Short mmCIF file of C-alpha atoms in Angstrom, two decimals:
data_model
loop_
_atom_site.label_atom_id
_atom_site.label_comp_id
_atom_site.label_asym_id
_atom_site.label_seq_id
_atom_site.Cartn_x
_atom_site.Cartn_y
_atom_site.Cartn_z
CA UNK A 1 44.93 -124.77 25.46
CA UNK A 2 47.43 -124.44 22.23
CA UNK A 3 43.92 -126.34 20.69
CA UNK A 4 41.65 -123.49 22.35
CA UNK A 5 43.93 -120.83 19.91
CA UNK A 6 45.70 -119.92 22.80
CA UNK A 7 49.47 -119.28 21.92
CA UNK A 8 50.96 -117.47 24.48
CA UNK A 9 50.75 -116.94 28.33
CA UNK A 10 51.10 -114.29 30.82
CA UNK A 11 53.04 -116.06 33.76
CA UNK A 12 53.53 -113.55 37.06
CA UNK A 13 56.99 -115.47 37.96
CA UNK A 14 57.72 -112.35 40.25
CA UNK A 15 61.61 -113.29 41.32
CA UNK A 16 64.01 -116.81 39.74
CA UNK A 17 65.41 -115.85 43.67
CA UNK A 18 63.99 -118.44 46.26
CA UNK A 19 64.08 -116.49 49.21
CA UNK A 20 62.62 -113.32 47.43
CA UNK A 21 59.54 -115.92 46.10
CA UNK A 22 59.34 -117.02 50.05
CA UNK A 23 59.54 -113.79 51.19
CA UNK A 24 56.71 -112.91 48.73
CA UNK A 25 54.81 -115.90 50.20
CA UNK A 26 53.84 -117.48 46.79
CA UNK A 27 53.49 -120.92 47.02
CA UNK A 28 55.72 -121.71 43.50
CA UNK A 29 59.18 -122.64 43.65
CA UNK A 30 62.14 -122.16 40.73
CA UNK A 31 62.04 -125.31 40.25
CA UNK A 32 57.82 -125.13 39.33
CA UNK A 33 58.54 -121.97 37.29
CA UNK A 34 61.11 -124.01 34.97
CA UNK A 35 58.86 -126.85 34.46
CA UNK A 36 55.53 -124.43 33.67
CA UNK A 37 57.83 -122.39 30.96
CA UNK A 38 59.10 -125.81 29.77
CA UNK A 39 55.62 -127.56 29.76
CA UNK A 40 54.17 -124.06 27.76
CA UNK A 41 57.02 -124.60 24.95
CA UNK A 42 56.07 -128.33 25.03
CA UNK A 43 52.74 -127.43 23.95
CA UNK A 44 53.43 -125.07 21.22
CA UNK A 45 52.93 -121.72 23.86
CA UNK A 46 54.52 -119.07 24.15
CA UNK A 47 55.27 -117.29 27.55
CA UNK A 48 56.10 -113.71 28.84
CA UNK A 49 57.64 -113.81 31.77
CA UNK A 50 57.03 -110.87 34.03
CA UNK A 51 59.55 -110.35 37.26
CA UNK A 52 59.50 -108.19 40.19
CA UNK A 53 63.04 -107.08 41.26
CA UNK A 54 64.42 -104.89 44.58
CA UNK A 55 62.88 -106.78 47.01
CA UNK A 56 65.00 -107.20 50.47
CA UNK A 57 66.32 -110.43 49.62
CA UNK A 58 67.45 -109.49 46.37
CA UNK A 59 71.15 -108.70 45.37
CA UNK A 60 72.99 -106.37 43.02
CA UNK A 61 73.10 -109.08 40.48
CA UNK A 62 69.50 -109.51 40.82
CA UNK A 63 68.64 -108.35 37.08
CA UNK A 64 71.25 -110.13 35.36
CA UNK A 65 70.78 -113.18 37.16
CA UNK A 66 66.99 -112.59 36.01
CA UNK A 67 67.82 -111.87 32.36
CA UNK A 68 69.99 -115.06 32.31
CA UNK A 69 67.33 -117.24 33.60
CA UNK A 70 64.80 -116.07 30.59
CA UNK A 71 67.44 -116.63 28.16
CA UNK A 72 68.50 -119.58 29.07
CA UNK A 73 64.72 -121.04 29.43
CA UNK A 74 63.86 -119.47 26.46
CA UNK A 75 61.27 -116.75 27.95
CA UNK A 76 59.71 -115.66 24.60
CA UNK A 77 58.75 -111.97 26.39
CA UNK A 78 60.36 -110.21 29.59
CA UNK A 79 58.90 -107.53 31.85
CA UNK A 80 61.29 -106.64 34.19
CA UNK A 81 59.21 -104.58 37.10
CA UNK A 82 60.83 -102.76 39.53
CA UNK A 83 58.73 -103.27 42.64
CA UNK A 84 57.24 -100.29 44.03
CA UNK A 85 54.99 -99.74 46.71
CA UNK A 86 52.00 -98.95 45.98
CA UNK A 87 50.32 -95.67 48.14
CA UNK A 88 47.85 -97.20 50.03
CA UNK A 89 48.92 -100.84 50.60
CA UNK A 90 50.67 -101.57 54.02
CA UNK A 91 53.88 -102.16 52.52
CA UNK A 92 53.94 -98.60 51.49
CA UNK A 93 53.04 -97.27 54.94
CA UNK A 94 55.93 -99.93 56.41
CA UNK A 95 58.26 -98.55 53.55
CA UNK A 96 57.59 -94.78 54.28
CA UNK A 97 57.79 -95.47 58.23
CA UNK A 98 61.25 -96.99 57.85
CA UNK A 99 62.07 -93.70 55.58
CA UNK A 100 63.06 -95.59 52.67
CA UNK A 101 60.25 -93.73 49.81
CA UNK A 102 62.55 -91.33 48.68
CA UNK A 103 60.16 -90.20 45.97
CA UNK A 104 56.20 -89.55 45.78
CA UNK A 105 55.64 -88.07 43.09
CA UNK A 106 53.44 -90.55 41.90
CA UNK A 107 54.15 -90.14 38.03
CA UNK A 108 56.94 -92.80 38.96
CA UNK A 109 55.31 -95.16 40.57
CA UNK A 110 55.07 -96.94 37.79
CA UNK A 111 57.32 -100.00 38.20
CA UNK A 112 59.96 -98.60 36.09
CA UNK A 113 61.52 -96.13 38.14
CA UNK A 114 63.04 -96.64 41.41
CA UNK A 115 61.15 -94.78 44.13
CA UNK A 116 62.17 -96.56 47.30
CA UNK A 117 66.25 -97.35 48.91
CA UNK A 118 66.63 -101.31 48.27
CA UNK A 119 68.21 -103.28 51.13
CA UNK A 120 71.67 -104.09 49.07
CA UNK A 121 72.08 -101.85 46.26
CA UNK A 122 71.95 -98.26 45.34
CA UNK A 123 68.37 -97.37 43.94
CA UNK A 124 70.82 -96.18 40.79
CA UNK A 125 72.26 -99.66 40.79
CA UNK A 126 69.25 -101.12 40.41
CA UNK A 127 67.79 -98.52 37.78
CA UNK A 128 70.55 -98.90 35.62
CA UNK A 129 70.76 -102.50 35.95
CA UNK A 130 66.99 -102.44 34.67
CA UNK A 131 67.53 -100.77 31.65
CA UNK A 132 70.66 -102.83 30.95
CA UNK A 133 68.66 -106.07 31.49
CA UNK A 134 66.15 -104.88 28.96
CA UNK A 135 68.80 -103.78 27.06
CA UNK A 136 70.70 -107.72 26.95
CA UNK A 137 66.82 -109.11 26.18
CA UNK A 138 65.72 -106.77 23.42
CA UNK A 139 69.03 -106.15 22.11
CA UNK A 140 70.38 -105.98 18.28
CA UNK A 141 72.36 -109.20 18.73
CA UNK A 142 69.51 -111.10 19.30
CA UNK A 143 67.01 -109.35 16.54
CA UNK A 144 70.27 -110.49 14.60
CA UNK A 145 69.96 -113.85 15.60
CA UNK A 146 66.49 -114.48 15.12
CA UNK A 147 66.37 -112.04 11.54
CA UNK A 148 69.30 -114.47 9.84
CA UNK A 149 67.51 -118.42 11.49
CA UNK A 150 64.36 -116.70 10.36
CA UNK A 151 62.25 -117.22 13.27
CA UNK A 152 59.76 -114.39 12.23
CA UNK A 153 57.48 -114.59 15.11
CA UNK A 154 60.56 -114.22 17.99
CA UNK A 155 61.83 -111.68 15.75
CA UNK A 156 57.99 -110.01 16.24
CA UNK A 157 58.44 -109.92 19.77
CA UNK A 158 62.46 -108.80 19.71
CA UNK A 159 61.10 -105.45 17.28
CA UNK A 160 58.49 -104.77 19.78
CA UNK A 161 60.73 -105.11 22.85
CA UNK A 162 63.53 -103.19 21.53
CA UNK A 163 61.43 -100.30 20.32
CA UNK A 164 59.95 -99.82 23.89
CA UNK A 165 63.35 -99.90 25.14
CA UNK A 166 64.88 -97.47 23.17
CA UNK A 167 61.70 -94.82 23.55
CA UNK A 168 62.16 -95.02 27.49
CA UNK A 169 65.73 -94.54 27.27
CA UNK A 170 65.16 -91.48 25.13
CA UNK A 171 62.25 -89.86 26.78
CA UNK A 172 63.82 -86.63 28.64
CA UNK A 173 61.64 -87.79 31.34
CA UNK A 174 63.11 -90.17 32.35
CA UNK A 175 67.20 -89.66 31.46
CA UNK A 176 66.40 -86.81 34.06
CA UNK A 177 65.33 -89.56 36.65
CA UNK A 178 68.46 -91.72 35.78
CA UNK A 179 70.67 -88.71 36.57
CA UNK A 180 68.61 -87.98 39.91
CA UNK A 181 69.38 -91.31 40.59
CA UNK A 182 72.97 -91.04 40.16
CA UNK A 183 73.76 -87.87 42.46
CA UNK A 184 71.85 -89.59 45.05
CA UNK A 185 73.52 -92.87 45.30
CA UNK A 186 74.79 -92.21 48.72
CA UNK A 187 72.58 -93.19 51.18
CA UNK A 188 72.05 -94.80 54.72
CA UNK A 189 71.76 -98.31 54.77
CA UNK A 190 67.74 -99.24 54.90
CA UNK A 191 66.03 -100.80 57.81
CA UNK A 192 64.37 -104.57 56.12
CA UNK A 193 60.88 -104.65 55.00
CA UNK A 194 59.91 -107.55 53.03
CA UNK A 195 56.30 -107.15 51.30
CA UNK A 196 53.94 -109.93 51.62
CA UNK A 197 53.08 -109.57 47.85
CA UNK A 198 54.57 -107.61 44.95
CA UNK A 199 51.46 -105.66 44.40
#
């Protein structure tokens, strides 16, 4: 592949949580998601790992457990998704029967905004804990790091990430959500749905 001129790949990891991967029925474990970053890196490839987080199975700590898991693998690239059901799909009609879609206007449905109660965790919890996580991964002491050892290339990607970051956390938009969010955080405790796929 590295050969080919490929140089970096787009792995769909979705959760470094077992039972969240079961309960998502994919057929990788952990254990096959550290040896396909490790193998990647082997090779001379780069990988962005993308994650889906709020599923039933997943705790408070779900984010920063994430967020240490691509640091200490050396994930070049994070997406950290919120998962979201999408109108139409049958996890979405399961999530709205159980009352837990708290939120359709579908401007946020974009898998950065919590639109849906998780199982264990405020949906403010969980939306913070987002933009801290991609906060921690795109964050100055690691553009630091990378500026003064002079790896150019992560320091590419660390620019990039922490630009995004900043915008989102900026945009009126969505401090508005945030603070939504936060006055709401006292809700019922959800009946469990578990989505066959994060999609």
């Amino acid at each position: 592949m590295r050969r080919s001129g490929c140089w970096m790949v787009y792995l769909g990891l979705e959760s470094v949580n077992q039972a969240t991967l079961d309960g998502y029925e994919k057929s990788q474990s952990v254990d096959d998601i550290i040896h396909a970053v490790h193998t990647l890196h082997e090779h001379g490839i780069k990988s962005h790992g993308m994650f889906v987080l709020g599923a039933d199975s997943d705790g408070p700590d779900v984010v920063r457990t994430t967020v240490d898991f691509a640091l200490k693998h050396r994930i070049d690239t994070v997406m950290l998704n919120i998962l979201t059901p999408a109108p139409g799909t049958v996890f979405y009609d399961e999530m709205d029967a159980a009352g837990r879609i708290f939120d359709k206007r579908w401007e946020y449905y974009d898998a950065l905004h919590v639109v849906f109660q998780p199982a264990q965790m405020s949906p403010y919890h969980l939306q913070k804990e987002m933009i801290r996580g991609y906060a921690r991964f795109y964050g100055l002491r690691r553009w630091l790091g990378f500026l003064f050892t002079l790896r150019f290339a992560k320091l590419m990607f660390q620019t990039w990430g922490y630009s995004i970051v900043r915008s989102w956390r900026r945009d009126p938009r969505n401090r508005a959500y945030v603070e939504e969010l936060r006055q709401q955080r006292s809700r019922p405790a959800p009946t469990a749905v578990e989505p066959r796929s994060p999609a």
